[in-house]
């Protein structure tokens, strides 16, 4: 259970926001903040980061280095929104 605490915290927050949104329409800014917070839980507590994109351009591994944290947050929120 310990390795999944970030995932569980993020999912719990998203479920709670979904239930509240069903009863009372949440503003888009508040929903975005909640989604960012859920992604932050996944990255910070779950220690899940995108470290490289693999061989995306057929030139070898594309490492993201210090951009791993913001890129992971960006893609995670993007998947939540879709």
PDB file of N, CA and C in Angstrom:
ATOM      1  N   UNK A   1       0.819  -1.193   0.000  1.00  0.00           N
ATOM      2  CA  UNK A   1       0.000   0.000   0.000  1.00  0.00           C
ATOM      3  C   UNK A   1       0.868   1.264   0.000  1.00  0.00           C
ATOM      4  N   UNK A   2       2.023   1.198   0.614  1.00  0.00           N
ATOM      5  CA  UNK A   2       2.915   2.355   0.709  1.00  0.00           C
ATOM      6  C   UNK A   2       3.336   2.912  -0.658  1.00  0.00           C
ATOM      7  N   UNK A   3       3.701   2.062  -1.637  1.00  0.00           N
ATOM      8  CA  UNK A   3       4.114   2.623  -2.928  1.00  0.00           C
ATOM      9  C   UNK A   3       2.984   3.305  -3.697  1.00  0.00           C
ATOM     10  N   UNK A   4       1.740   3.035  -3.312  1.00  0.00           N
ATOM     11  CA  UNK A   4       0.598   3.572  -4.037  1.00  0.00           C
ATOM     12  C   UNK A   4      -0.073   4.749  -3.328  1.00  0.00           C
ATOM     13  N   UNK A   5       0.538   5.259  -2.289  1.00  0.00           N
ATOM     14  CA  UNK A   5      -0.129   6.313  -1.508  1.00  0.00           C
ATOM     15  C   UNK A   5      -0.378   7.583  -2.329  1.00  0.00           C
ATOM     16  N   UNK A   6       0.544   7.960  -3.218  1.00  0.00           N
ATOM     17  CA  UNK A   6       0.334   9.138  -4.060  1.00  0.00           C
ATOM     18  C   UNK A   6      -0.794   8.933  -5.044  1.00  0.00           C
ATOM     19  N   UNK A   7      -0.854   7.734  -5.620  1.00  0.00           N
ATOM     20  CA  UNK A   7      -1.920   7.413  -6.564  1.00  0.00           C
ATOM     21  C   UNK A   7      -3.273   7.390  -5.852  1.00  0.00           C
ATOM     22  N   UNK A   8      -3.322   6.774  -4.689  1.00  0.00           N
ATOM     23  CA  UNK A   8      -4.573   6.701  -3.927  1.00  0.00           C
ATOM     24  C   UNK A   8      -5.028   8.089  -3.489  1.00  0.00           C
ATOM     25  N   UNK A   9      -4.095   8.925  -3.049  1.00  0.00           N
ATOM     26  CA  UNK A   9      -4.451  10.288  -2.627  1.00  0.00           C
ATOM     27  C   UNK A   9      -4.972  11.097  -3.807  1.00  0.00           C
ATOM     28  N   UNK A  10      -4.318  11.001  -4.949  1.00  0.00           N
ATOM     29  CA  UNK A  10      -4.757  11.735  -6.137  1.00  0.00           C
ATOM     30  C   UNK A  10      -6.115  11.276  -6.628  1.00  0.00           C
ATOM     31  N   UNK A  11      -6.317   9.964  -6.689  1.00  0.00           N
ATOM     32  CA  UNK A  11      -7.602   9.429  -7.132  1.00  0.00           C
ATOM     33  C   UNK A  11      -8.707   9.816  -6.161  1.00  0.00           C
ATOM     34  N   UNK A  12      -8.418   9.753  -4.870  1.00  0.00           N
ATOM     35  CA  UNK A  12      -9.423  10.129  -3.863  1.00  0.00           C
ATOM     36  C   UNK A  12      -9.836  11.586  -4.024  1.00  0.00           C
ATOM     37  N   UNK A  13      -8.866  12.452  -4.259  1.00  0.00           N
ATOM     38  CA  UNK A  13      -9.178  13.869  -4.471  1.00  0.00           C
ATOM     39  C   UNK A  13     -10.031  14.063  -5.724  1.00  0.00           C
ATOM     40  N   UNK A  14      -9.702  13.366  -6.799  1.00  0.00           N
ATOM     41  CA  UNK A  14     -10.475  13.496  -8.036  1.00  0.00           C
ATOM     42  C   UNK A  14     -11.897  12.968  -7.870  1.00  0.00           C
ATOM     43  N   UNK A  15     -12.059  11.873  -7.138  1.00  0.00           N
ATOM     44  CA  UNK A  15     -13.397  11.339  -6.888  1.00  0.00           C
ATOM     45  C   UNK A  15     -14.207  12.316  -6.043  1.00  0.00           C
ATOM     46  N   UNK A  16     -13.592  12.854  -4.998  1.00  0.00           N
ATOM     47  CA  UNK A  16     -14.275  13.828  -4.149  1.00  0.00           C
ATOM     48  C   UNK A  16     -14.696  15.055  -4.952  1.00  0.00           C
ATOM     49  N   UNK A  17     -13.799  15.541  -5.799  1.00  0.00           N
ATOM     50  CA  UNK A  17     -14.142  16.695  -6.639  1.00  0.00           C
ATOM     51  C   UNK A  17     -15.273  16.362  -7.596  1.00  0.00           C
ATOM     52  N   UNK A  18     -15.282  15.152  -8.132  1.00  0.00           N
ATOM     53  CA  UNK A  18     -16.340  14.745  -9.041  1.00  0.00           C
ATOM     54  C   UNK A  18     -17.698  14.689  -8.361  1.00  0.00           C
ATOM     55  N   UNK A  19     -17.714  14.177  -7.130  1.00  0.00           N
ATOM     56  CA  UNK A  19     -18.970  14.109  -6.380  1.00  0.00           C
ATOM     57  C   UNK A  19     -19.471  15.508  -6.053  1.00  0.00           C
ATOM     58  N   UNK A  20     -18.587  16.370  -5.586  1.00  0.00           N
ATOM     59  CA  UNK A  20     -18.976  17.744  -5.262  1.00  0.00           C
ATOM     60  C   UNK A  20     -19.438  18.468  -6.529  1.00  0.00           C
ATOM     61  N   UNK A  21     -18.765  18.221  -7.649  1.00  0.00           N
ATOM     62  CA  UNK A  21     -19.128  18.872  -8.905  1.00  0.00           C
ATOM     63  C   UNK A  21     -20.511  18.423  -9.386  1.00  0.00           C
ATOM     64  N   UNK A  22     -20.891  17.188  -9.071  1.00  0.00           N
ATOM     65  CA  UNK A  22     -22.224  16.710  -9.454  1.00  0.00           C
ATOM     66  C   UNK A  22     -23.331  17.450  -8.697  1.00  0.00           C
ATOM     67  N   UNK A  23     -23.070  17.787  -7.445  1.00  0.00           N
ATOM     68  CA  UNK A  23     -24.091  18.456  -6.638  1.00  0.00           C
ATOM     69  C   UNK A  23     -24.058  19.971  -6.781  1.00  0.00           C
ATOM     70  N   UNK A  24     -22.855  20.513  -6.892  1.00  0.00           N
ATOM     71  CA  UNK A  24     -22.695  21.961  -7.010  1.00  0.00           C
ATOM     72  C   UNK A  24     -21.619  22.211  -8.067  1.00  0.00           C
ATOM     73  N   UNK A  25     -21.979  22.923  -9.105  1.00  0.00           N
ATOM     74  CA  UNK A  25     -21.052  23.167 -10.214  1.00  0.00           C
ATOM     75  C   UNK A  25     -19.796  23.889  -9.713  1.00  0.00           C
ATOM     76  N   UNK A  26     -18.640  23.232  -9.873  1.00  0.00           N
ATOM     77  CA  UNK A  26     -17.377  23.847  -9.478  1.00  0.00           C
ATOM     78  C   UNK A  26     -16.864  24.735 -10.606  1.00  0.00           C
ATOM     79  N   UNK A  27     -16.234  25.818 -10.221  1.00  0.00           N
ATOM     80  CA  UNK A  27     -15.645  26.708 -11.218  1.00  0.00           C
ATOM     81  C   UNK A  27     -14.467  26.006 -11.892  1.00  0.00           C
ATOM     82  N   UNK A  28     -14.222  26.309 -13.161  1.00  0.00           N
ATOM     83  CA  UNK A  28     -13.117  25.661 -13.880  1.00  0.00           C
ATOM     84  C   UNK A  28     -11.755  25.873 -13.215  1.00  0.00           C
ATOM     85  N   UNK A  29     -11.529  27.057 -12.646  1.00  0.00           N
ATOM     86  CA  UNK A  29     -10.247  27.312 -11.980  1.00  0.00           C
ATOM     87  C   UNK A  29     -10.070  26.401 -10.780  1.00  0.00           C
ATOM     88  N   UNK A  30     -11.152  26.189 -10.028  1.00  0.00           N
ATOM     89  CA  UNK A  30     -11.083  25.312  -8.858  1.00  0.00           C
ATOM     90  C   UNK A  30     -10.839  23.861  -9.277  1.00  0.00           C
ATOM     91  N   UNK A  31     -11.493  23.437 -10.360  1.00  0.00           N
ATOM     92  CA  UNK A  31     -11.263  22.086 -10.872  1.00  0.00           C
ATOM     93  C   UNK A  31      -9.814  21.913 -11.324  1.00  0.00           C
ATOM     94  N   UNK A  32      -9.262  22.934 -11.992  1.00  0.00           N
ATOM     95  CA  UNK A  32      -7.875  22.856 -12.441  1.00  0.00           C
ATOM     96  C   UNK A  32      -6.918  22.783 -11.262  1.00  0.00           C
ATOM     97  N   UNK A  33      -7.179  23.563 -10.226  1.00  0.00           N
ATOM     98  CA  UNK A  33      -6.339  23.514  -9.022  1.00  0.00           C
ATOM     99  C   UNK A  33      -6.393  22.120  -8.394  1.00  0.00           C
ATOM    100  N   UNK A  34      -7.587  21.540  -8.332  1.00  0.00           N
ATOM    101  CA  UNK A  34      -7.731  20.189  -7.793  1.00  0.00           C
ATOM    102  C   UNK A  34      -6.999  19.160  -8.628  1.00  0.00           C
ATOM    103  N   UNK A  35      -7.054  19.304  -9.942  1.00  0.00           N
ATOM    104  CA  UNK A  35      -6.344  18.379 -10.823  1.00  0.00           C
ATOM    105  C   UNK A  35      -4.831  18.538 -10.683  1.00  0.00           C
ATOM    106  N   UNK A  36      -4.372  19.772 -10.547  1.00  0.00           N
ATOM    107  CA  UNK A  36      -2.941  20.003 -10.314  1.00  0.00           C
ATOM    108  C   UNK A  36      -2.497  19.400  -8.984  1.00  0.00           C
ATOM    109  N   UNK A  37      -3.332  19.540  -7.972  1.00  0.00           N
ATOM    110  CA  UNK A  37      -3.014  18.972  -6.662  1.00  0.00           C
ATOM    111  C   UNK A  37      -2.977  17.449  -6.724  1.00  0.00           C
ATOM    112  N   UNK A  38      -3.910  16.841  -7.433  1.00  0.00           N
ATOM    113  CA  UNK A  38      -3.918  15.386  -7.590  1.00  0.00           C
ATOM    114  C   UNK A  38      -2.655  14.917  -8.317  1.00  0.00           C
ATOM    115  N   UNK A  39      -2.248  15.639  -9.351  1.00  0.00           N
ATOM    116  CA  UNK A  39      -1.018  15.299 -10.069  1.00  0.00           C
ATOM    117  C   UNK A  39       0.198  15.487  -9.169  1.00  0.00           C
ATOM    118  N   UNK A  40       0.167  16.509  -8.346  1.00  0.00           N
ATOM    119  CA  UNK A  40       1.261  16.748  -7.405  1.00  0.00           C
ATOM    120  C   UNK A  40       1.376  15.615  -6.398  1.00  0.00           C
ATOM    121  N   UNK A  41       0.234  15.102  -5.913  1.00  0.00           N
ATOM    122  CA  UNK A  41       0.245  13.941  -5.011  1.00  0.00           C
ATOM    123  C   UNK A  41       0.919  12.751  -5.691  1.00  0.00           C
ATOM    124  N   UNK A  42       0.546  12.503  -6.934  1.00  0.00           N
ATOM    125  CA  UNK A  42       1.109  11.376  -7.664  1.00  0.00           C
ATOM    126  C   UNK A  42       2.623  11.507  -7.800  1.00  0.00           C
ATOM    127  N   UNK A  43       3.080  12.698  -8.121  1.00  0.00           N
ATOM    128  CA  UNK A  43       4.508  12.907  -8.365  1.00  0.00           C
ATOM    129  C   UNK A  43       5.293  12.969  -7.054  1.00  0.00           C
ATOM    130  N   UNK A  44       4.806  13.742  -6.096  1.00  0.00           N
ATOM    131  CA  UNK A  44       5.567  13.958  -4.866  1.00  0.00           C
ATOM    132  C   UNK A  44       5.519  12.741  -3.933  1.00  0.00           C
ATOM    133  N   UNK A  45       4.317  12.246  -3.644  1.00  0.00           N
ATOM    134  CA  UNK A  45       4.191  11.119  -2.708  1.00  0.00           C
ATOM    135  C   UNK A  45       4.416   9.779  -3.385  1.00  0.00           C
ATOM    136  N   UNK A  46       4.012   9.681  -4.624  1.00  0.00           N
ATOM    137  CA  UNK A  46       4.143   8.417  -5.338  1.00  0.00           C
ATOM    138  C   UNK A  46       5.492   8.237  -6.005  1.00  0.00           C
ATOM    139  N   UNK A  47       6.264   9.313  -6.068  1.00  0.00           N
ATOM    140  CA  UNK A  47       7.596   9.297  -6.683  1.00  0.00           C
ATOM    141  C   UNK A  47       7.549   8.750  -8.111  1.00  0.00           C
ATOM    142  N   UNK A  48       6.535   9.189  -8.849  1.00  0.00           N
ATOM    143  CA  UNK A  48       6.375   8.777 -10.241  1.00  0.00           C
ATOM    144  C   UNK A  48       6.753   9.959 -11.133  1.00  0.00           C
ATOM    145  N   UNK A  49       7.797   9.791 -11.936  1.00  0.00           N
ATOM    146  CA  UNK A  49       8.269  10.861 -12.826  1.00  0.00           C
ATOM    147  C   UNK A  49       8.553  10.309 -14.211  1.00  0.00           C
ATOM    148  N   UNK A  50       8.363  11.141 -15.209  1.00  0.00           N
ATOM    149  CA  UNK A  50       8.779  10.809 -16.565  1.00  0.00           C
ATOM    150  C   UNK A  50      10.230  11.270 -16.690  1.00  0.00           C
ATOM    151  N   UNK A  51      11.154  10.319 -16.744  1.00  0.00           N
ATOM    152  CA  UNK A  51      12.575  10.667 -16.809  1.00  0.00           C
ATOM    153  C   UNK A  51      13.079  10.802 -18.237  1.00  0.00           C
ATOM    154  N   UNK A  52      12.470  10.053 -19.151  1.00  0.00           N
ATOM    155  CA  UNK A  52      12.856  10.197 -20.559  1.00  0.00           C
ATOM    156  C   UNK A  52      11.694   9.793 -21.447  1.00  0.00           C
ATOM    157  N   UNK A  53      11.756  10.216 -22.685  1.00  0.00           N
ATOM    158  CA  UNK A  53      10.720   9.912 -23.668  1.00  0.00           C
ATOM    159  C   UNK A  53      11.093   8.716 -24.537  1.00  0.00           C
ATOM    160  N   UNK A  54      12.187   8.084 -24.223  1.00  0.00           N
ATOM    161  CA  UNK A  54      12.635   6.958 -25.031  1.00  0.00           C
ATOM    162  C   UNK A  54      13.245   7.434 -26.335  1.00  0.00           C
ATOM    163  N   UNK A  55      13.162   6.601 -27.333  1.00  0.00           N
ATOM    164  CA  UNK A  55      13.760   6.895 -28.636  1.00  0.00           C
ATOM    165  C   UNK A  55      12.706   7.528 -29.543  1.00  0.00           C
ATOM    166  N   UNK A  56      12.165   8.667 -29.122  1.00  0.00           N
ATOM    167  CA  UNK A  56      11.036   9.291 -29.810  1.00  0.00           C
ATOM    168  C   UNK A  56      11.409   9.866 -31.177  1.00  0.00           C
ATOM    169  N   UNK A  57      12.609  10.357 -31.345  1.00  0.00           N
ATOM    170  CA  UNK A  57      13.032  10.955 -32.616  1.00  0.00           C
ATOM    171  C   UNK A  57      14.027  10.076 -33.368  1.00  0.00           C
ATOM    172  N   UNK A  58      14.158   8.824 -32.979  1.00  0.00           N
ATOM    173  CA  UNK A  58      15.066   7.852 -33.598  1.00  0.00           C
ATOM    174  C   UNK A  58      16.524   8.300 -33.525  1.00  0.00           C
ATOM    175  N   UNK A  59      16.843   9.097 -32.495  1.00  0.00           N
ATOM    176  CA  UNK A  59      18.217   9.551 -32.300  1.00  0.00           C
ATOM    177  C   UNK A  59      18.762   9.103 -30.950  1.00  0.00           C
ATOM    178  N   UNK A  60      18.083   8.198 -30.292  1.00  0.00           N
ATOM    179  CA  UNK A  60      18.475   7.747 -28.967  1.00  0.00           C
ATOM    180  C   UNK A  60      17.501   8.281 -27.924  1.00  0.00           C
ATOM    181  N   UNK A  61      17.732   7.919 -26.687  1.00  0.00           N
ATOM    182  CA  UNK A  61      16.848   8.342 -25.601  1.00  0.00           C
ATOM    183  C   UNK A  61      16.842   9.858 -25.434  1.00  0.00           C
ATOM    184  N   UNK A  62      15.653  10.415 -25.249  1.00  0.00           N
ATOM    185  CA  UNK A  62      15.493  11.847 -24.994  1.00  0.00           C
ATOM    186  C   UNK A  62      15.251  12.010 -23.498  1.00  0.00           C
ATOM    187  N   UNK A  63      16.281  12.397 -22.758  1.00  0.00           N
ATOM    188  CA  UNK A  63      16.171  12.600 -21.318  1.00  0.00           C
ATOM    189  C   UNK A  63      15.668  14.006 -21.030  1.00  0.00           C
ATOM    190  N   UNK A  64      14.811  14.124 -20.012  1.00  0.00           N
ATOM    191  CA  UNK A  64      14.249  15.432 -19.693  1.00  0.00           C
ATOM    192  C   UNK A  64      14.982  16.116 -18.551  1.00  0.00           C
ATOM    193  N   UNK A  65      15.791  15.404 -17.811  1.00  0.00           N
ATOM    194  CA  UNK A  65      16.614  16.003 -16.768  1.00  0.00           C
ATOM    195  C   UNK A  65      15.813  16.709 -15.692  1.00  0.00           C
ATOM    196  N   UNK A  66      16.116  17.991 -15.475  1.00  0.00           N
ATOM    197  CA  UNK A  66      15.447  18.772 -14.429  1.00  0.00           C
ATOM    198  C   UNK A  66      14.000  19.096 -14.765  1.00  0.00           C
ATOM    199  N   UNK A  67      13.609  18.905 -16.017  1.00  0.00           N
ATOM    200  CA  UNK A  67      12.233  19.179 -16.438  1.00  0.00           C
ATOM    201  C   UNK A  67      11.298  18.013 -16.132  1.00  0.00           C
ATOM    202  N   UNK A  68      11.797  16.958 -15.509  1.00  0.00           N
ATOM    203  CA  UNK A  68      10.977  15.771 -15.245  1.00  0.00           C
ATOM    204  C   UNK A  68       9.749  16.105 -14.400  1.00  0.00           C
ATOM    205  N   UNK A  69       9.916  16.904 -13.361  1.00  0.00           N
ATOM    206  CA  UNK A  69       8.799  17.235 -12.475  1.00  0.00           C
ATOM    207  C   UNK A  69       7.707  18.026 -13.199  1.00  0.00           C
ATOM    208  N   UNK A  70       8.009  19.179 -13.823  1.00  0.00           N
ATOM    209  CA  UNK A  70       6.934  19.920 -14.493  1.00  0.00           C
ATOM    210  C   UNK A  70       6.344  19.187 -15.697  1.00  0.00           C
ATOM    211  N   UNK A  71       7.143  18.436 -16.429  1.00  0.00           N
ATOM    212  CA  UNK A  71       6.614  17.687 -17.569  1.00  0.00           C
ATOM    213  C   UNK A  71       5.645  16.613 -17.104  1.00  0.00           C
ATOM    214  N   UNK A  72       5.976  15.919 -16.017  1.00  0.00           N
ATOM    215  CA  UNK A  72       5.086  14.893 -15.483  1.00  0.00           C
ATOM    216  C   UNK A  72       3.783  15.499 -15.003  1.00  0.00           C
ATOM    217  N   UNK A  73       3.846  16.640 -14.324  1.00  0.00           N
ATOM    218  CA  UNK A  73       2.629  17.322 -13.874  1.00  0.00           C
ATOM    219  C   UNK A  73       1.790  17.723 -15.085  1.00  0.00           C
ATOM    220  N   UNK A  74       2.419  18.289 -16.098  1.00  0.00           N
ATOM    221  CA  UNK A  74       1.710  18.752 -17.299  1.00  0.00           C
ATOM    222  C   UNK A  74       0.992  17.597 -17.994  1.00  0.00           C
ATOM    223  N   UNK A  75       1.692  16.491 -18.218  1.00  0.00           N
ATOM    224  CA  UNK A  75       1.080  15.355 -18.905  1.00  0.00           C
ATOM    225  C   UNK A  75       0.008  14.695 -18.055  1.00  0.00           C
ATOM    226  N   UNK A  76       0.207  14.635 -16.753  1.00  0.00           N
ATOM    227  CA  UNK A  76      -0.787  14.015 -15.873  1.00  0.00           C
ATOM    228  C   UNK A  76      -2.081  14.820 -15.896  1.00  0.00           C
ATOM    229  N   UNK A  77      -1.983  16.131 -15.767  1.00  0.00           N
ATOM    230  CA  UNK A  77      -3.183  16.981 -15.816  1.00  0.00           C
ATOM    231  C   UNK A  77      -3.824  16.878 -17.206  1.00  0.00           C
ATOM    232  N   UNK A  78      -3.023  16.793 -18.237  1.00  0.00           N
ATOM    233  CA  UNK A  78      -3.558  16.623 -19.582  1.00  0.00           C
ATOM    234  C   UNK A  78      -4.370  15.348 -19.723  1.00  0.00           C
ATOM    235  N   UNK A  79      -3.897  14.257 -19.145  1.00  0.00           N
ATOM    236  CA  UNK A  79      -4.651  12.999 -19.190  1.00  0.00           C
ATOM    237  C   UNK A  79      -5.907  13.063 -18.341  1.00  0.00           C
ATOM    238  N   UNK A  80      -5.869  13.787 -17.243  1.00  0.00           N
ATOM    239  CA  UNK A  80      -7.061  13.932 -16.399  1.00  0.00           C
ATOM    240  C   UNK A  80      -8.126  14.710 -17.150  1.00  0.00           C
ATOM    241  N   UNK A  81      -7.740  15.773 -17.833  1.00  0.00           N
ATOM    242  CA  UNK A  81      -8.694  16.620 -18.543  1.00  0.00           C
ATOM    243  C   UNK A  81      -9.331  15.869 -19.706  1.00  0.00           C
ATOM    244  N   UNK A  82      -8.540  15.070 -20.388  1.00  0.00           N
ATOM    245  CA  UNK A  82      -9.083  14.325 -21.535  1.00  0.00           C
ATOM    246  C   UNK A  82     -10.028  13.299 -21.012  1.00  0.00           C
TER     247      UNK A  82
END
